[in-house]
Amino acid sequence: MATMVQTRPRVASSLRHAPIIGVVRTASLEDAAHQANVLAASGIELVEVTFTVPGASGLVRELLARRGGDGPPWFGMGTVTSAARAREAVAAGAEFLVTPNVSADVAREAGQAGLFLVMGALTCSEIVTAHELGADLIKVYPLPPVGGPAYLSVVRGPLGDIPMLAAGGFGIEEIPAYARAGAIAYGIGAPLLGVGPDEEEARRRIARALALARGEAGLEEENR
């Protein structure tokens, strides 16, 4: 099995290949396990289980044990708002961390563990601070309430050298607009799965989202 030092660049490589982090945020552990498995089986290479899920760290342990060996898929933890949560995630075997906020404490824990870190930020000052703390990718969050792609485009103007992930609740058909605004990856949860338990529909939606995120959807439609 790869060490954490080896895992970090491989997680980055997976995100370049499949630039969507599938976010699992449910009120029940059973639903979270189901969603994580559907995402992982459908081509999502980074699956984020948020700390808002009951028993989240235990679920990550189970997902890793079921996978065996190395990823992809890679399983990480989100809503990592404190050093204590970061340490819990590391102890569970999480392979990347995602925060909604700028936290020097979380950055320190991620750095010590050698984990890929996606740090949440919104303003230019927060984005620069998160980047200086060593975050591998900045999650610009929450984007829809503050203008969506238009806001991201403005922020990218002076900060175009900082890699950014778009997040905050938007549909899969909005991915191209965020790509044009400068996002290189996307954090998406429920819209990937649709409504209800239809796994085949979820797989279709995930395939569509990945094609859009990779810039392949337009080529596919032109060739029809």
PDB file of C-alpha atoms in Angstrom:
ATOM      1  CA  MET A   1       0.000   0.000   0.000  1.00  0.00           C
ATOM      2  CA  ALA A   2       1.246   3.496  -0.849  1.00  0.00           C
ATOM      3  CA  THR A   3       2.538   5.696   1.954  1.00  0.00           C
ATOM      4  CA  MET A   4       0.948   9.091   2.605  1.00  0.00           C
ATOM      5  CA  VAL A   5       3.898  10.785   0.879  1.00  0.00           C
ATOM      6  CA  GLN A   6       3.279   8.643  -2.201  1.00  0.00           C
ATOM      7  CA  THR A   7      -0.492   9.086  -1.996  1.00  0.00           C
ATOM      8  CA  ARG A   8      -0.530  12.886  -2.157  1.00  0.00           C
ATOM      9  CA  PRO A   9       0.695  13.195  -5.791  1.00  0.00           C
ATOM     10  CA  ARG A  10      -1.481  10.265  -6.821  1.00  0.00           C
ATOM     11  CA  VAL A  11      -4.567  11.965  -5.387  1.00  0.00           C
ATOM     12  CA  ALA A  12      -3.603  15.083  -7.341  1.00  0.00           C
ATOM     13  CA  SER A  13      -3.216  12.985 -10.489  1.00  0.00           C
ATOM     14  CA  SER A  14      -6.637  11.403  -9.994  1.00  0.00           C
ATOM     15  CA  LEU A  15      -8.224  14.822  -9.617  1.00  0.00           C
ATOM     16  CA  ARG A  16      -6.677  15.940 -12.899  1.00  0.00           C
ATOM     17  CA  HIS A  17      -8.060  12.833 -14.593  1.00  0.00           C
ATOM     18  CA  ALA A  18     -11.517  12.990 -12.985  1.00  0.00           C
ATOM     19  CA  PRO A  19     -11.873  16.600 -11.762  1.00  0.00           C
ATOM     20  CA  ILE A  20     -14.850  16.112  -9.460  1.00  0.00           C
ATOM     21  CA  ILE A  21     -14.808  15.455  -5.731  1.00  0.00           C
ATOM     22  CA  GLY A  22     -17.976  13.528  -4.926  1.00  0.00           C
ATOM     23  CA  VAL A  23     -19.332  14.893  -1.653  1.00  0.00           C
ATOM     24  CA  VAL A  24     -21.243  12.582   0.699  1.00  0.00           C
ATOM     25  CA  ARG A  25     -23.335  14.582   3.161  1.00  0.00           C
ATOM     26  CA  THR A  26     -26.334  12.695   4.532  1.00  0.00           C
ATOM     27  CA  ALA A  27     -28.275  12.438   7.774  1.00  0.00           C
ATOM     28  CA  SER A  28     -27.846   8.669   7.999  1.00  0.00           C
ATOM     29  CA  LEU A  29     -24.810   6.415   7.944  1.00  0.00           C
ATOM     30  CA  GLU A  30     -26.604   3.872   5.749  1.00  0.00           C
ATOM     31  CA  ASP A  31     -27.395   6.467   3.077  1.00  0.00           C
ATOM     32  CA  ALA A  32     -23.833   7.776   3.236  1.00  0.00           C
ATOM     33  CA  ALA A  33     -22.354   4.318   2.685  1.00  0.00           C
ATOM     34  CA  HIS A  34     -24.653   3.736  -0.278  1.00  0.00           C
ATOM     35  CA  GLN A  35     -23.810   7.084  -1.870  1.00  0.00           C
ATOM     36  CA  ALA A  36     -20.074   6.627  -1.369  1.00  0.00           C
ATOM     37  CA  ASN A  37     -20.168   3.220  -3.017  1.00  0.00           C
ATOM     38  CA  VAL A  38     -22.207   4.470  -5.991  1.00  0.00           C
ATOM     39  CA  LEU A  39     -19.839   7.401  -6.521  1.00  0.00           C
ATOM     40  CA  ALA A  40     -16.750   5.199  -6.302  1.00  0.00           C
ATOM     41  CA  ALA A  41     -18.219   2.587  -8.654  1.00  0.00           C
ATOM     42  CA  SER A  42     -19.221   5.201 -11.235  1.00  0.00           C
ATOM     43  CA  GLY A  43     -15.876   6.820 -11.993  1.00  0.00           C
ATOM     44  CA  ILE A  44     -15.515   9.416  -9.235  1.00  0.00           C
ATOM     45  CA  GLU A  45     -11.915   9.013  -8.058  1.00  0.00           C
ATOM     46  CA  LEU A  46     -12.110  11.257  -4.958  1.00  0.00           C
ATOM     47  CA  VAL A  47     -14.982  10.573  -2.552  1.00  0.00           C
ATOM     48  CA  GLU A  48     -15.362  12.976   0.375  1.00  0.00           C
ATOM     49  CA  VAL A  49     -17.276  11.872   3.464  1.00  0.00           C
ATOM     50  CA  THR A  50     -18.138  14.930   5.534  1.00  0.00           C
ATOM     51  CA  PHE A  51     -17.955  15.036   9.310  1.00  0.00           C
ATOM     52  CA  THR A  52     -21.669  15.889   9.336  1.00  0.00           C
ATOM     53  CA  VAL A  53     -22.398  12.228   8.531  1.00  0.00           C
ATOM     54  CA  PRO A  54     -23.023  10.229  11.739  1.00  0.00           C
ATOM     55  CA  GLY A  55     -20.037   7.945  12.299  1.00  0.00           C
ATOM     56  CA  ALA A  56     -18.143   9.494   9.389  1.00  0.00           C
ATOM     57  CA  SER A  57     -14.664   8.370  10.402  1.00  0.00           C
ATOM     58  CA  GLY A  58     -15.853   4.808  10.936  1.00  0.00           C
ATOM     59  CA  LEU A  59     -17.394   4.829   7.461  1.00  0.00           C
ATOM     60  CA  VAL A  60     -14.097   5.933   5.938  1.00  0.00           C
ATOM     61  CA  ARG A  61     -12.367   3.030   7.675  1.00  0.00           C
ATOM     62  CA  GLU A  62     -14.960   0.623   6.246  1.00  0.00           C
ATOM     63  CA  LEU A  63     -14.661   2.038   2.725  1.00  0.00           C
ATOM     64  CA  LEU A  64     -10.884   1.721   2.815  1.00  0.00           C
ATOM     65  CA  ALA A  65     -11.060  -1.827   4.166  1.00  0.00           C
ATOM     66  CA  ARG A  66     -13.538  -2.828   1.469  1.00  0.00           C
ATOM     67  CA  ARG A  67     -11.388  -1.283  -1.251  1.00  0.00           C
ATOM     68  CA  GLY A  68      -8.142  -2.872  -0.081  1.00  0.00           C
ATOM     69  CA  GLY A  69      -4.815  -1.925  -1.634  1.00  0.00           C
ATOM     70  CA  ASP A  70      -4.396   1.530  -3.130  1.00  0.00           C
ATOM     71  CA  GLY A  71      -6.738   3.913  -4.884  1.00  0.00           C
ATOM     72  CA  PRO A  72      -8.312   5.189  -6.904  1.00  0.00           C
ATOM     73  CA  PRO A  73     -10.913   5.603  -5.667  1.00  0.00           C
ATOM     74  CA  TRP A  74      -9.484   7.680  -2.825  1.00  0.00           C
ATOM     75  CA  PHE A  75     -11.540   8.299   0.301  1.00  0.00           C
ATOM     76  CA  GLY A  76     -11.157  11.540   2.228  1.00  0.00           C
ATOM     77  CA  MET A  77     -12.985  13.538   4.849  1.00  0.00           C
ATOM     78  CA  GLY A  78     -14.688  16.905   4.593  1.00  0.00           C
ATOM     79  CA  THR A  79     -15.943  19.588   6.977  1.00  0.00           C
ATOM     80  CA  VAL A  80     -12.551  19.310   8.672  1.00  0.00           C
ATOM     81  CA  THR A  81     -12.891  22.511  10.681  1.00  0.00           C
ATOM     82  CA  SER A  82     -10.335  21.906  13.436  1.00  0.00           C
ATOM     83  CA  ALA A  83      -7.073  20.203  14.309  1.00  0.00           C
ATOM     84  CA  ALA A  84      -9.039  17.640  16.332  1.00  0.00           C
ATOM     85  CA  ARG A  85     -11.097  16.671  13.304  1.00  0.00           C
ATOM     86  CA  ALA A  86      -7.980  16.570  11.148  1.00  0.00           C
ATOM     87  CA  ARG A  87      -6.337  14.172  13.588  1.00  0.00           C
ATOM     88  CA  GLU A  88      -9.468  12.007  13.667  1.00  0.00           C
ATOM     89  CA  ALA A  89      -9.494  11.904   9.868  1.00  0.00           C
ATOM     90  CA  VAL A  90      -5.814  10.945   9.747  1.00  0.00           C
ATOM     91  CA  ALA A  91      -6.411   8.196  12.321  1.00  0.00           C
ATOM     92  CA  ALA A  92      -9.262   6.851  10.175  1.00  0.00           C
ATOM     93  CA  GLY A  93      -6.931   6.617   7.184  1.00  0.00           C
ATOM     94  CA  ALA A  94      -8.390   9.501   5.178  1.00  0.00           C
ATOM     95  CA  GLU A  95      -6.383  10.082   2.007  1.00  0.00           C
ATOM     96  CA  PHE A  96      -7.237  13.761   1.601  1.00  0.00           C
ATOM     97  CA  LEU A  97      -8.849  16.506   3.693  1.00  0.00           C
ATOM     98  CA  VAL A  98     -11.393  19.161   2.723  1.00  0.00           C
ATOM     99  CA  THR A  99     -12.290  22.204   4.820  1.00  0.00           C
ATOM    100  CA  PRO A 100     -15.027  24.839   4.470  1.00  0.00           C
ATOM    101  CA  ASN A 101     -12.765  27.411   6.126  1.00  0.00           C
ATOM    102  CA  VAL A 102      -9.205  28.706   6.339  1.00  0.00           C
ATOM    103  CA  SER A 103      -7.407  26.980   9.209  1.00  0.00           C
ATOM    104  CA  ALA A 104      -3.707  27.075   9.991  1.00  0.00           C
ATOM    105  CA  ASP A 105      -4.252  24.223  12.465  1.00  0.00           C
ATOM    106  CA  VAL A 106      -5.748  21.940   9.825  1.00  0.00           C
ATOM    107  CA  ALA A 107      -3.024  22.905   7.351  1.00  0.00           C
ATOM    108  CA  ARG A 108      -0.399  21.945   9.922  1.00  0.00           C
ATOM    109  CA  GLU A 109      -2.003  18.553  10.603  1.00  0.00           C
ATOM    110  CA  ALA A 110      -2.406  17.828   6.888  1.00  0.00           C
ATOM    111  CA  GLY A 111       1.201  18.791   6.241  1.00  0.00           C
ATOM    112  CA  GLN A 112       2.508  16.575   9.025  1.00  0.00           C
ATOM    113  CA  ALA A 113       0.481  13.640   7.688  1.00  0.00           C
ATOM    114  CA  GLY A 114       1.457  14.327   4.078  1.00  0.00           C
ATOM    115  CA  LEU A 115      -2.178  14.561   2.976  1.00  0.00           C
ATOM    116  CA  PHE A 116      -3.595  16.345  -0.056  1.00  0.00           C
ATOM    117  CA  LEU A 117      -5.464  19.385   1.298  1.00  0.00           C
ATOM    118  CA  VAL A 118      -8.420  21.214  -0.230  1.00  0.00           C
ATOM    119  CA  MET A 119      -9.035  24.353   1.844  1.00  0.00           C
ATOM    120  CA  GLY A 120     -12.197  26.438   1.740  1.00  0.00           C
ATOM    121  CA  ALA A 121     -11.983  30.199   1.183  1.00  0.00           C
ATOM    122  CA  LEU A 122     -14.103  32.918  -0.399  1.00  0.00           C
ATOM    123  CA  THR A 123     -12.447  36.342  -0.450  1.00  0.00           C
ATOM    124  CA  CYS A 124      -9.169  37.212  -2.127  1.00  0.00           C
ATOM    125  CA  SER A 125      -7.492  37.558   1.269  1.00  0.00           C
ATOM    126  CA  GLU A 126      -8.750  34.150   2.404  1.00  0.00           C
ATOM    127  CA  ILE A 127      -7.720  32.490  -0.868  1.00  0.00           C
ATOM    128  CA  VAL A 128      -4.188  33.876  -0.685  1.00  0.00           C
ATOM    129  CA  THR A 129      -3.889  32.913   2.989  1.00  0.00           C
ATOM    130  CA  ALA A 130      -5.049  29.342   2.300  1.00  0.00           C
ATOM    131  CA  HIS A 131      -2.553  29.069  -0.549  1.00  0.00           C
ATOM    132  CA  GLU A 132       0.269  30.382   1.658  1.00  0.00           C
ATOM    133  CA  LEU A 133      -0.653  27.806   4.323  1.00  0.00           C
ATOM    134  CA  GLY A 134       0.157  25.082   1.809  1.00  0.00           C
ATOM    135  CA  ALA A 135      -3.265  24.003   0.553  1.00  0.00           C
ATOM    136  CA  ASP A 136      -2.961  22.008  -2.669  1.00  0.00           C
ATOM    137  CA  LEU A 137      -6.265  23.334  -3.989  1.00  0.00           C
ATOM    138  CA  ILE A 138      -8.528  26.175  -2.873  1.00  0.00           C
ATOM    139  CA  LYS A 139     -12.228  25.397  -2.568  1.00  0.00           C
ATOM    140  CA  VAL A 140     -13.948  28.687  -3.387  1.00  0.00           C
ATOM    141  CA  TYR A 141     -17.049  28.329  -1.253  1.00  0.00           C
ATOM    142  CA  PRO A 142     -19.939  29.005  -1.245  1.00  0.00           C
ATOM    143  CA  LEU A 143     -20.060  30.315  -4.813  1.00  0.00           C
ATOM    144  CA  PRO A 144     -23.753  30.341  -5.848  1.00  0.00           C
ATOM    145  CA  PRO A 145     -24.921  32.832  -3.177  1.00  0.00           C
ATOM    146  CA  VAL A 146     -22.241  35.372  -4.138  1.00  0.00           C
ATOM    147  CA  GLY A 147     -22.557  35.296  -7.919  1.00  0.00           C
ATOM    148  CA  GLY A 148     -21.409  31.864  -9.026  1.00  0.00           C
ATOM    149  CA  PRO A 149     -19.189  31.830 -12.132  1.00  0.00           C
ATOM    150  CA  ALA A 150     -19.221  35.630 -12.374  1.00  0.00           C
ATOM    151  CA  TYR A 151     -17.721  35.943  -8.888  1.00  0.00           C
ATOM    152  CA  LEU A 152     -15.135  33.244  -9.562  1.00  0.00           C
ATOM    153  CA  SER A 153     -14.092  34.951 -12.786  1.00  0.00           C
ATOM    154  CA  VAL A 154     -13.488  38.235 -10.964  1.00  0.00           C
ATOM    155  CA  VAL A 155     -11.455  36.539  -8.220  1.00  0.00           C
ATOM    156  CA  ARG A 156      -9.417  34.621 -10.774  1.00  0.00           C
ATOM    157  CA  GLY A 157      -8.365  37.906 -12.387  1.00  0.00           C
ATOM    158  CA  PRO A 158      -5.644  38.767  -9.853  1.00  0.00           C
ATOM    159  CA  LEU A 159      -5.257  35.223  -8.494  1.00  0.00           C
ATOM    160  CA  GLY A 160      -5.061  33.150 -11.651  1.00  0.00           C
ATOM    161  CA  ASP A 161      -1.934  31.348 -10.498  1.00  0.00           C
ATOM    162  CA  ILE A 162      -3.778  29.703  -7.586  1.00  0.00           C
ATOM    163  CA  PRO A 163      -5.653  26.479  -8.451  1.00  0.00           C
ATOM    164  CA  MET A 164      -9.321  26.674  -7.496  1.00  0.00           C
ATOM    165  CA  LEU A 165     -12.184  24.233  -7.059  1.00  0.00           C
ATOM    166  CA  ALA A 166     -15.767  25.475  -7.412  1.00  0.00           C
ATOM    167  CA  ALA A 167     -18.198  24.431  -4.667  1.00  0.00           C
ATOM    168  CA  GLY A 168     -21.290  25.475  -2.804  1.00  0.00           C
ATOM    169  CA  GLY A 169     -24.277  23.788  -4.429  1.00  0.00           C
ATOM    170  CA  PHE A 170     -24.774  23.899  -8.192  1.00  0.00           C
ATOM    171  CA  GLY A 171     -26.062  21.526 -10.856  1.00  0.00           C
ATOM    172  CA  ILE A 172     -23.944  19.441 -13.178  1.00  0.00           C
ATOM    173  CA  GLU A 173     -25.006  21.443 -16.236  1.00  0.00           C
ATOM    174  CA  GLU A 174     -23.387  24.501 -14.630  1.00  0.00           C
ATOM    175  CA  ILE A 175     -19.936  22.904 -14.719  1.00  0.00           C
ATOM    176  CA  PRO A 176     -18.943  24.463 -18.094  1.00  0.00           C
ATOM    177  CA  ALA A 177     -19.727  27.963 -16.806  1.00  0.00           C
ATOM    178  CA  TYR A 178     -17.457  27.406 -13.807  1.00  0.00           C
ATOM    179  CA  ALA A 179     -14.780  25.965 -16.085  1.00  0.00           C
ATOM    180  CA  ARG A 180     -14.886  29.088 -18.251  1.00  0.00           C
ATOM    181  CA  ALA A 181     -14.560  31.146 -15.067  1.00  0.00           C
ATOM    182  CA  GLY A 182     -11.336  29.330 -14.207  1.00  0.00           C
ATOM    183  CA  ALA A 183     -12.212  26.371 -11.980  1.00  0.00           C
ATOM    184  CA  ILE A 184     -10.048  23.297 -12.506  1.00  0.00           C
ATOM    185  CA  ALA A 185     -12.165  20.989 -10.320  1.00  0.00           C
ATOM    186  CA  TYR A 186     -15.624  20.805  -8.769  1.00  0.00           C
ATOM    187  CA  GLY A 187     -17.051  19.705  -5.435  1.00  0.00           C
ATOM    188  CA  ILE A 188     -20.519  18.254  -6.037  1.00  0.00           C
ATOM    189  CA  GLY A 189     -22.817  16.131  -3.900  1.00  0.00           C
ATOM    190  CA  ALA A 190     -26.533  15.444  -4.353  1.00  0.00           C
ATOM    191  CA  PRO A 191     -26.764  16.683  -7.985  1.00  0.00           C
ATOM    192  CA  LEU A 192     -24.474  13.822  -9.037  1.00  0.00           C
ATOM    193  CA  LEU A 193     -26.933  11.248  -7.729  1.00  0.00           C
ATOM    194  CA  GLY A 194     -30.300  12.745  -8.608  1.00  0.00           C
ATOM    195  CA  VAL A 195     -33.501  12.097  -6.692  1.00  0.00           C
ATOM    196  CA  GLY A 196     -34.371   8.653  -5.387  1.00  0.00           C
ATOM    197  CA  PRO A 197     -32.594   5.298  -5.321  1.00  0.00           C
ATOM    198  CA  ASP A 198     -32.151   4.791  -9.099  1.00  0.00           C
ATOM    199  CA  GLU A 199     -28.483   3.760  -9.362  1.00  0.00           C
ATOM    200  CA  GLU A 200     -28.549   3.592 -13.155  1.00  0.00           C
ATOM    201  CA  GLU A 201     -29.725   7.202 -13.320  1.00  0.00           C
ATOM    202  CA  ALA A 202     -26.999   8.170 -10.851  1.00  0.00           C
ATOM    203  CA  ARG A 203     -24.378   6.518 -13.061  1.00  0.00           C
ATOM    204  CA  ARG A 204     -25.680   8.403 -16.099  1.00  0.00           C
ATOM    205  CA  ARG A 205     -25.557  11.689 -14.217  1.00  0.00           C
ATOM    206  CA  ILE A 206     -22.031  11.017 -12.963  1.00  0.00           C
ATOM    207  CA  ALA A 207     -20.848  10.098 -16.465  1.00  0.00           C
ATOM    208  CA  ARG A 208     -22.370  13.319 -17.789  1.00  0.00           C
ATOM    209  CA  ALA A 209     -20.748  15.376 -15.020  1.00  0.00           C
ATOM    210  CA  LEU A 210     -17.329  13.850 -15.647  1.00  0.00           C
ATOM    211  CA  ALA A 211     -17.615  14.482 -19.384  1.00  0.00           C
ATOM    212  CA  LEU A 212     -18.473  18.124 -18.708  1.00  0.00           C
ATOM    213  CA  ALA A 213     -15.665  18.482 -16.170  1.00  0.00           C
ATOM    214  CA  ARG A 214     -13.153  17.040 -18.634  1.00  0.00           C
ATOM    215  CA  GLY A 215     -14.417  19.245 -21.449  1.00  0.00           C
ATOM    216  CA  GLU A 216     -15.485  16.174 -23.435  1.00  0.00           C
ATOM    217  CA  ALA A 217     -19.247  16.695 -23.560  1.00  0.00           C
ATOM    218  CA  GLY A 218     -19.161  19.228 -26.384  1.00  0.00           C
ATOM    219  CA  LEU A 219     -17.018  16.942 -28.530  1.00  0.00           C
ATOM    220  CA  GLU A 220     -19.354  14.018 -27.895  1.00  0.00           C
ATOM    221  CA  GLU A 221     -22.393  16.074 -28.898  1.00  0.00           C
ATOM    222  CA  GLU A 222     -20.693  17.380 -32.054  1.00  0.00           C
ATOM    223  CA  ASN A 223     -19.920  13.807 -33.120  1.00  0.00           C
ATOM    224  CA  ARG A 224     -23.475  12.545 -32.736  1.00  0.00           C
TER     225      ARG A 224
END
